[in-house]
mmCIF file with all atom_site columns, C-alpha atoms in Angstrom:
data_model
loop_
_atom_site.group_PDB
_atom_site.id
_atom_site.type_symbol
_atom_site.label_atom_id
_atom_site.label_alt_id
_atom_site.label_comp_id
_atom_site.label_asym_id
_atom_site.label_entity_id
_atom_site.label_seq_id
_atom_site.pdbx_PDB_ins_code
_atom_site.Cartn_x
_atom_site.Cartn_y
_atom_site.Cartn_z
_atom_site.occupancy
_atom_site.B_iso_or_equiv
_atom_site.pdbx_formal_charge
_atom_site.auth_seq_id
_atom_site.auth_comp_id
_atom_site.auth_asym_id
_atom_site.auth_atom_id
_atom_site.pdbx_PDB_model_num
ATOM 1   C CA . MET K 1 1   ? 6.655  38.484  -21.208 1.00 0.00 ? 1   MET K CA 1
ATOM 2   C CA . CYS K 1 2   ? 6.107  37.096  -17.720 1.00 0.00 ? 2   CYS K CA 1
ATOM 3   C CA . SER K 1 3   ? 2.882  38.148  -16.023 1.00 0.00 ? 3   SER K CA 1
ATOM 4   C CA . VAL K 1 4   ? 4.444  37.480  -12.591 1.00 0.00 ? 4   VAL K CA 1
ATOM 5   C CA . CYS K 1 5   ? 7.790  39.304  -12.717 1.00 0.00 ? 5   CYS K CA 1
ATOM 6   C CA . GLY K 1 6   ? 7.484  41.360  -15.919 1.00 0.00 ? 6   GLY K CA 1
ATOM 7   C CA . ALA K 1 7   ? 10.716 39.917  -17.357 1.00 0.00 ? 7   ALA K CA 1
ATOM 8   C CA . GLN K 1 8   ? 11.094 38.402  -20.812 1.00 0.00 ? 8   GLN K CA 1
ATOM 9   C CA . HIS K 1 9   ? 11.727 34.647  -20.428 1.00 0.00 ? 9   HIS K CA 1
ATOM 10  C CA . SER K 1 10  ? 13.169 33.087  -23.575 1.00 0.00 ? 10  SER K CA 1
ATOM 11  C CA . GLY K 1 11  ? 15.181 30.033  -24.512 1.00 0.00 ? 11  GLY K CA 1
ATOM 12  C CA . LEU K 1 12  ? 13.557 27.929  -21.812 1.00 0.00 ? 12  LEU K CA 1
ATOM 13  C CA . ASN K 1 13  ? 13.872 24.147  -21.715 1.00 0.00 ? 13  ASN K CA 1
ATOM 14  C CA . MET K 1 14  ? 10.397 22.669  -21.751 1.00 0.00 ? 14  MET K CA 1
ATOM 15  C CA . VAL K 1 15  ? 11.356 19.071  -20.874 1.00 0.00 ? 15  VAL K CA 1
ATOM 16  C CA . PHE K 1 16  ? 13.386 17.814  -17.947 1.00 0.00 ? 16  PHE K CA 1
ATOM 17  C CA . GLY K 1 17  ? 13.868 14.375  -16.497 1.00 0.00 ? 17  GLY K CA 1
ATOM 18  C CA . PRO K 1 18  ? 16.281 11.615  -15.546 1.00 0.00 ? 18  PRO K CA 1
ATOM 19  C CA . SER K 1 19  ? 17.632 9.051   -17.990 1.00 0.00 ? 19  SER K CA 1
ATOM 20  C CA . GLY K 1 20  ? 16.324 6.117   -15.966 1.00 0.00 ? 20  GLY K CA 1
ATOM 21  C CA . PRO K 1 21  ? 14.245 5.077   -12.987 1.00 0.00 ? 21  PRO K CA 1
ATOM 22  C CA . ASP K 1 22  ? 15.690 5.879   -9.579  1.00 0.00 ? 22  ASP K CA 1
ATOM 23  C CA . SER K 1 23  ? 15.486 2.187   -8.677  1.00 0.00 ? 23  SER K CA 1
ATOM 24  C CA . TRP K 1 24  ? 17.917 1.457   -11.524 1.00 0.00 ? 24  TRP K CA 1
ATOM 25  C CA . ALA K 1 25  ? 20.356 4.106   -10.306 1.00 0.00 ? 25  ALA K CA 1
ATOM 26  C CA . ALA K 1 26  ? 20.158 2.732   -6.743  1.00 0.00 ? 26  ALA K CA 1
ATOM 27  C CA . ALA K 1 27  ? 20.526 -0.929  -7.755  1.00 0.00 ? 27  ALA K CA 1
ATOM 28  C CA . SER K 1 28  ? 23.696 -2.864  -7.184  1.00 0.00 ? 28  SER K CA 1
ATOM 29  C CA . PRO K 1 29  ? 26.073 -3.356  -10.118 1.00 0.00 ? 29  PRO K CA 1
ATOM 30  C CA . GLU K 1 30  ? 25.171 -7.063  -10.042 1.00 0.00 ? 30  GLU K CA 1
ATOM 31  C CA . ASP K 1 31  ? 21.431 -6.361  -10.356 1.00 0.00 ? 31  ASP K CA 1
ATOM 32  C CA . ARG K 1 32  ? 22.029 -3.863  -13.173 1.00 0.00 ? 32  ARG K CA 1
ATOM 33  C CA . ALA K 1 33  ? 24.205 -6.435  -14.979 1.00 0.00 ? 33  ALA K CA 1
ATOM 34  C CA . ARG K 1 34  ? 21.262 -8.881  -14.916 1.00 0.00 ? 34  ARG K CA 1
ATOM 35  C CA . GLY K 1 35  ? 18.820 -6.174  -15.953 1.00 0.00 ? 35  GLY K CA 1
ATOM 36  C CA . GLU K 1 36  ? 18.221 -4.174  -19.066 1.00 0.00 ? 36  GLU K CA 1
ATOM 37  C CA . ILE K 1 37  ? 17.539 -0.527  -19.738 1.00 0.00 ? 37  ILE K CA 1
ATOM 38  C CA . SER K 1 38  ? 16.787 1.257   -22.994 1.00 0.00 ? 38  SER K CA 1
ATOM 39  C CA . ARG K 1 39  ? 15.555 4.712   -23.829 1.00 0.00 ? 39  ARG K CA 1
ATOM 40  C CA . ASP K 1 40  ? 11.959 3.663   -23.084 1.00 0.00 ? 40  ASP K CA 1
ATOM 41  C CA . VAL K 1 41  ? 11.834 0.601   -20.835 1.00 0.00 ? 41  VAL K CA 1
ATOM 42  C CA . CYS K 1 42  ? 13.729 -0.949  -17.956 1.00 0.00 ? 42  CYS K CA 1
ATOM 43  C CA . VAL K 1 43  ? 13.692 -4.418  -16.411 1.00 0.00 ? 43  VAL K CA 1
ATOM 44  C CA . LEU K 1 44  ? 15.448 -4.787  -13.070 1.00 0.00 ? 44  LEU K CA 1
ATOM 45  C CA . PRO K 1 45  ? 15.770 -8.257  -11.534 1.00 0.00 ? 45  PRO K CA 1
ATOM 46  C CA . THR K 1 46  ? 16.680 -8.203  -7.837  1.00 0.00 ? 46  THR K CA 1
ATOM 47  C CA . ASP K 1 47  ? 16.640 -10.694 -4.990  1.00 0.00 ? 47  ASP K CA 1
ATOM 48  C CA . GLU K 1 48  ? 13.223 -9.265  -4.020  1.00 0.00 ? 48  GLU K CA 1
ATOM 49  C CA . GLY K 1 49  ? 11.737 -9.802  -7.490  1.00 0.00 ? 49  GLY K CA 1
ATOM 50  C CA . THR K 1 50  ? 11.781 -8.319  -10.972 1.00 0.00 ? 50  THR K CA 1
ATOM 51  C CA . PHE K 1 51  ? 10.682 -4.717  -11.439 1.00 0.00 ? 51  PHE K CA 1
ATOM 52  C CA . TYR K 1 52  ? 9.417  -3.196  -14.694 1.00 0.00 ? 52  TYR K CA 1
ATOM 53  C CA . PHE K 1 53  ? 9.514  0.481   -15.681 1.00 0.00 ? 53  PHE K CA 1
ATOM 54  C CA . ILE K 1 54  ? 8.370  2.533   -18.653 1.00 0.00 ? 54  ILE K CA 1
ATOM 55  C CA . ARG K 1 55  ? 9.328  6.089   -19.590 1.00 0.00 ? 55  ARG K CA 1
ATOM 56  C CA . GLY K 1 56  ? 6.647  8.637   -20.292 1.00 0.00 ? 56  GLY K CA 1
ATOM 57  C CA . GLU K 1 57  ? 5.756  12.315  -20.229 1.00 0.00 ? 57  GLU K CA 1
ATOM 58  C CA . LEU K 1 58  ? 4.082  13.957  -17.304 1.00 0.00 ? 58  LEU K CA 1
ATOM 59  C CA . ARG K 1 59  ? 2.692  17.043  -19.020 1.00 0.00 ? 59  ARG K CA 1
ATOM 60  C CA . VAL K 1 60  ? 1.938  20.291  -17.192 1.00 0.00 ? 60  VAL K CA 1
ATOM 61  C CA . PRO K 1 61  ? -0.010 23.009  -19.014 1.00 0.00 ? 61  PRO K CA 1
ATOM 62  C CA . VAL K 1 62  ? 1.471  26.506  -19.131 1.00 0.00 ? 62  VAL K CA 1
ATOM 63  C CA . THR K 1 63  ? -1.457 28.785  -18.396 1.00 0.00 ? 63  THR K CA 1
ATOM 64  C CA . ASP K 1 64  ? -0.249 32.261  -19.333 1.00 0.00 ? 64  ASP K CA 1
ATOM 65  C CA . ALA K 1 65  ? 1.736  31.750  -22.538 1.00 0.00 ? 65  ALA K CA 1
ATOM 66  C CA . VAL K 1 66  ? 1.209  30.052  -25.881 1.00 0.00 ? 66  VAL K CA 1
ATOM 67  C CA . ILE K 1 67  ? 4.332  27.899  -25.755 1.00 0.00 ? 67  ILE K CA 1
ATOM 68  C CA . GLY K 1 68  ? 2.878  24.441  -25.265 1.00 0.00 ? 68  GLY K CA 1
ATOM 69  C CA . ASP K 1 69  ? 3.064  22.247  -22.210 1.00 0.00 ? 69  ASP K CA 1
ATOM 70  C CA . PHE K 1 70  ? 6.000  21.829  -19.883 1.00 0.00 ? 70  PHE K CA 1
ATOM 71  C CA . ALA K 1 71  ? 6.901  18.133  -19.508 1.00 0.00 ? 71  ALA K CA 1
ATOM 72  C CA . TRP K 1 72  ? 8.697  15.930  -17.045 1.00 0.00 ? 72  TRP K CA 1
ATOM 73  C CA . SER K 1 73  ? 10.238 12.888  -18.735 1.00 0.00 ? 73  SER K CA 1
ATOM 74  C CA . VAL K 1 74  ? 9.730  10.331  -15.965 1.00 0.00 ? 74  VAL K CA 1
ATOM 75  C CA . TRP K 1 75  ? 9.709  6.623   -15.284 1.00 0.00 ? 75  TRP K CA 1
ATOM 76  C CA . ALA K 1 76  ? 6.800  4.670   -13.852 1.00 0.00 ? 76  ALA K CA 1
ATOM 77  C CA . SER K 1 77  ? 6.704  1.137   -12.554 1.00 0.00 ? 77  SER K CA 1
ATOM 78  C CA . LEU K 1 78  ? 4.307  -1.310  -14.148 1.00 0.00 ? 78  LEU K CA 1
ATOM 79  C CA . SER K 1 79  ? 3.169  -4.762  -13.110 1.00 0.00 ? 79  SER K CA 1
ATOM 80  C CA . GLU K 1 80  ? 4.665  -7.675  -15.012 1.00 0.00 ? 80  GLU K CA 1
ATOM 81  C CA . ARG K 1 81  ? 1.300  -8.253  -16.691 1.00 0.00 ? 81  ARG K CA 1
ATOM 82  C CA . ASN K 1 82  ? 1.016  -4.641  -17.867 1.00 0.00 ? 82  ASN K CA 1
ATOM 83  C CA . MET K 1 83  ? 4.630  -4.562  -19.062 1.00 0.00 ? 83  MET K CA 1
ATOM 84  C CA . GLN K 1 84  ? 4.022  -7.728  -21.088 1.00 0.00 ? 84  GLN K CA 1
ATOM 85  C CA . LEU K 1 85  ? 0.890  -6.170  -22.561 1.00 0.00 ? 85  LEU K CA 1
ATOM 86  C CA . ALA K 1 86  ? 2.778  -2.971  -23.451 1.00 0.00 ? 86  ALA K CA 1
ATOM 87  C CA . ALA K 1 87  ? 5.620  -4.994  -25.009 1.00 0.00 ? 87  ALA K CA 1
ATOM 88  C CA . LYS K 1 88  ? 3.216  -7.174  -26.993 1.00 0.00 ? 88  LYS K CA 1
ATOM 89  C CA . ARG K 1 89  ? 1.485  -4.071  -28.414 1.00 0.00 ? 89  ARG K CA 1
ATOM 90  C CA . TRP K 1 90  ? 4.653  -1.923  -28.709 1.00 0.00 ? 90  TRP K CA 1
ATOM 91  C CA . ASP K 1 91  ? 4.445  -1.472  -32.501 1.00 0.00 ? 91  ASP K CA 1
ATOM 92  C CA . ASP K 1 92  ? 0.663  -1.832  -32.794 1.00 0.00 ? 92  ASP K CA 1
ATOM 93  C CA . PRO K 1 93  ? -1.108 1.406   -33.842 1.00 0.00 ? 93  PRO K CA 1
ATOM 94  C CA . ASN K 1 94  ? -4.140 0.199   -31.867 1.00 0.00 ? 94  ASN K CA 1
ATOM 95  C CA . ARG K 1 95  ? -2.210 0.343   -28.604 1.00 0.00 ? 95  ARG K CA 1
ATOM 96  C CA . VAL K 1 96  ? -3.793 3.766   -28.109 1.00 0.00 ? 96  VAL K CA 1
ATOM 97  C CA . ASN K 1 97  ? -6.967 1.832   -27.236 1.00 0.00 ? 97  ASN K CA 1
ATOM 98  C CA . LEU K 1 98  ? -5.383 0.086   -24.253 1.00 0.00 ? 98  LEU K CA 1
ATOM 99  C CA . ASP K 1 99  ? -6.867 0.999   -20.888 1.00 0.00 ? 99  ASP K CA 1
ATOM 100 C CA . PRO K 1 100 ? -4.645 3.172   -18.690 1.00 0.00 ? 100 PRO K CA 1
ATOM 101 C CA . MET K 1 101 ? -2.194 1.076   -16.671 1.00 0.00 ? 101 MET K CA 1
ATOM 102 C CA . PHE K 1 102 ? -1.630 1.727   -12.985 1.00 0.00 ? 102 PHE K CA 1
ATOM 103 C CA . GLY K 1 103 ? 1.894  2.332   -11.748 1.00 0.00 ? 103 GLY K CA 1
ATOM 104 C CA . TRP K 1 104 ? 4.081  4.263   -9.344  1.00 0.00 ? 104 TRP K CA 1
ATOM 105 C CA . LEU K 1 105 ? 6.302  7.211   -10.239 1.00 0.00 ? 105 LEU K CA 1
ATOM 106 C CA . ASN K 1 106 ? 9.906  6.061   -9.854  1.00 0.00 ? 106 ASN K CA 1
ATOM 107 C CA . ASN K 1 107 ? 11.764 9.380   -9.843  1.00 0.00 ? 107 ASN K CA 1
ATOM 108 C CA . ARG K 1 108 ? 12.480 12.011  -7.234  1.00 0.00 ? 108 ARG K CA 1
ATOM 109 C CA . LEU K 1 109 ? 12.078 15.302  -9.033  1.00 0.00 ? 109 LEU K CA 1
ATOM 110 C CA . ALA K 1 110 ? 14.411 17.767  -7.318  1.00 0.00 ? 110 ALA K CA 1
ATOM 111 C CA . PRO K 1 111 ? 12.218 20.826  -6.852  1.00 0.00 ? 111 PRO K CA 1
ATOM 112 C CA . PHE K 1 112 ? 9.397  19.026  -5.035  1.00 0.00 ? 112 PHE K CA 1
ATOM 113 C CA . ASP K 1 113 ? 8.885  18.516  -1.343  1.00 0.00 ? 113 ASP K CA 1
ATOM 114 C CA . PRO K 1 114 ? 7.415  16.153  -0.329  1.00 0.00 ? 114 PRO K CA 1
ATOM 115 C CA . PRO K 1 115 ? 9.289  13.814  -2.694  1.00 0.00 ? 115 PRO K CA 1
ATOM 116 C CA . THR K 1 116 ? 7.642  12.568  -5.867  1.00 0.00 ? 116 THR K CA 1
ATOM 117 C CA . MET K 1 117 ? 8.910  8.984   -5.542  1.00 0.00 ? 117 MET K CA 1
ATOM 118 C CA . ASN K 1 118 ? 6.092  6.424   -5.473  1.00 0.00 ? 118 ASN K CA 1
ATOM 119 C CA . LEU K 1 119 ? 3.236  8.763   -6.355  1.00 0.00 ? 119 LEU K CA 1
ATOM 120 C CA . ALA K 1 120 ? 0.348  6.810   -7.902  1.00 0.00 ? 120 ALA K CA 1
ATOM 121 C CA . VAL K 1 121 ? 0.068  7.238   -11.678 1.00 0.00 ? 121 VAL K CA 1
ATOM 122 C CA . ASN K 1 122 ? -1.891 6.053   -14.682 1.00 0.00 ? 122 ASN K CA 1
ATOM 123 C CA . VAL K 1 123 ? 0.105  5.313   -17.817 1.00 0.00 ? 123 VAL K CA 1
ATOM 124 C CA . HIS K 1 124 ? -1.764 6.139   -21.034 1.00 0.00 ? 124 HIS K CA 1
ATOM 125 C CA . THR K 1 125 ? -0.296 4.571   -24.173 1.00 0.00 ? 125 THR K CA 1
ATOM 126 C CA . ARG K 1 126 ? -0.093 6.607   -27.361 1.00 0.00 ? 126 ARG K CA 1
ATOM 127 C CA . PRO K 1 127 ? 0.791  5.692   -30.973 1.00 0.00 ? 127 PRO K CA 1
ATOM 128 C CA . PRO K 1 128 ? 4.031  3.783   -31.658 1.00 0.00 ? 128 PRO K CA 1
ATOM 129 C CA . GLY K 1 129 ? 7.022  6.095   -31.436 1.00 0.00 ? 129 GLY K CA 1
ATOM 130 C CA . VAL K 1 130 ? 5.297  8.406   -28.942 1.00 0.00 ? 130 VAL K CA 1
ATOM 131 C CA . VAL K 1 131 ? 6.003  7.895   -25.241 1.00 0.00 ? 131 VAL K CA 1
ATOM 132 C CA . PRO K 1 132 ? 3.033  7.302   -22.940 1.00 0.00 ? 132 PRO K CA 1
ATOM 133 C CA . LEU K 1 133 ? 1.354  10.071  -20.996 1.00 0.00 ? 133 LEU K CA 1
ATOM 134 C CA . ILE K 1 134 ? 1.822  9.829   -17.245 1.00 0.00 ? 134 ILE K CA 1
ATOM 135 C CA . GLU K 1 135 ? -1.135 11.092  -15.232 1.00 0.00 ? 135 GLU K CA 1
ATOM 136 C CA . LEU K 1 136 ? -0.809 11.546  -11.493 1.00 0.00 ? 136 LEU K CA 1
ATOM 137 C CA . ASP K 1 137 ? -3.701 10.447  -9.317  1.00 0.00 ? 137 ASP K CA 1
ATOM 138 C CA . PRO K 1 138 ? -6.091 13.417  -9.560  1.00 0.00 ? 138 PRO K CA 1
ATOM 139 C CA . SER K 1 139 ? -7.138 12.981  -5.921  1.00 0.00 ? 139 SER K CA 1
ATOM 140 C CA . SER K 1 140 ? -3.546 13.599  -4.781  1.00 0.00 ? 140 SER K CA 1
ATOM 141 C CA . ASP K 1 141 ? -2.754 16.868  -3.040  1.00 0.00 ? 141 ASP K CA 1
ATOM 142 C CA . HIS K 1 142 ? 0.939  16.602  -3.924  1.00 0.00 ? 142 HIS K CA 1
ATOM 143 C CA . PRO K 1 143 ? 2.288  19.886  -5.406  1.00 0.00 ? 143 PRO K CA 1
ATOM 144 C CA . LEU K 1 144 ? 3.231  18.131  -8.675  1.00 0.00 ? 144 LEU K CA 1
ATOM 145 C CA . ALA K 1 145 ? -0.275 16.666  -9.020  1.00 0.00 ? 145 ALA K CA 1
ATOM 146 C CA . LEU K 1 146 ? -1.748 20.118  -8.419  1.00 0.00 ? 146 LEU K CA 1
ATOM 147 C CA . GLU K 1 147 ? 0.566  21.617  -11.054 1.00 0.00 ? 147 GLU K CA 1
ATOM 148 C CA . GLN K 1 148 ? -0.497 18.944  -13.544 1.00 0.00 ? 148 GLN K CA 1
ATOM 149 C CA . GLN K 1 149 ? -4.177 19.638  -12.869 1.00 0.00 ? 149 GLN K CA 1
ATOM 150 C CA . GLU K 1 150 ? -4.098 23.442  -12.586 1.00 0.00 ? 150 GLU K CA 1
ATOM 151 C CA . GLY K 1 151 ? -1.138 24.326  -14.792 1.00 0.00 ? 151 GLY K CA 1
ATOM 152 C CA . ILE K 1 152 ? 1.841  26.564  -14.147 1.00 0.00 ? 152 ILE K CA 1
ATOM 153 C CA . THR K 1 153 ? 2.904  30.024  -15.264 1.00 0.00 ? 153 THR K CA 1
ATOM 154 C CA . LEU K 1 154 ? 5.731  30.895  -17.603 1.00 0.00 ? 154 LEU K CA 1
ATOM 155 C CA . HIS K 1 155 ? 7.483  32.306  -14.536 1.00 0.00 ? 155 HIS K CA 1
ATOM 156 C CA . ARG K 1 156 ? 7.326  28.848  -12.905 1.00 0.00 ? 156 ARG K CA 1
ATOM 157 C CA . VAL K 1 157 ? 8.867  27.333  -16.066 1.00 0.00 ? 157 VAL K CA 1
ATOM 158 C CA . ALA K 1 158 ? 11.715 29.876  -15.816 1.00 0.00 ? 158 ALA K CA 1
ATOM 159 C CA . GLU K 1 159 ? 12.094 29.090  -12.101 1.00 0.00 ? 159 GLU K CA 1
ATOM 160 C CA . LEU K 1 160 ? 12.317 25.345  -12.845 1.00 0.00 ? 160 LEU K CA 1
ATOM 161 C CA . ASN K 1 161 ? 14.927 26.066  -15.516 1.00 0.00 ? 161 ASN K CA 1
ATOM 162 C CA . ARG K 1 162 ? 17.026 28.037  -13.022 1.00 0.00 ? 162 ARG K CA 1
ATOM 163 C CA . LEU K 1 163 ? 16.737 25.330  -10.361 1.00 0.00 ? 163 LEU K CA 1
ATOM 164 C CA . LEU K 1 164 ? 17.379 22.355  -12.624 1.00 0.00 ? 164 LEU K CA 1
ATOM 165 C CA . LEU K 1 165 ? 20.114 23.831  -14.809 1.00 0.00 ? 165 LEU K CA 1
ATOM 166 C CA . ALA K 1 166 ? 22.038 24.945  -11.713 1.00 0.00 ? 166 ALA K CA 1
ATOM 167 C CA . GLU K 1 167 ? 22.392 21.304  -10.560 1.00 0.00 ? 167 GLU K CA 1
#
């Protein structure tokens, strides 16, 4: 039962996100042919350099219902050094002890204005088989950063479902 509108919200998707980084989608066919993308990582060589991306979850707590967190499945850029470190420790259970890695969000999430592209993030590795946690810069006043810090209501989850499933 929604505390905002009084309606019963059920059957809500709790994870949304694109299948790849926006830079991959915007790249030329030639650059994509030289690159590589999987479910979890992306390498994109271009004339300007090689770019590295990792997929993770940007979790947003739901404050007024016991349904778990809402999550954005998003892509973040990493430096070459950090991508090599992540790759080297990919199957290592101790990768959870790696320091957070700085990156930039590489997705425009439709409901947000200003755009979410290139927001500063920290990538926190988790055990093998579990995607990293993506934490937005806590000093950011971007609406998505505020939602991650303060949480959202079940009504907001239903609103996101309506917006994103209508696309």
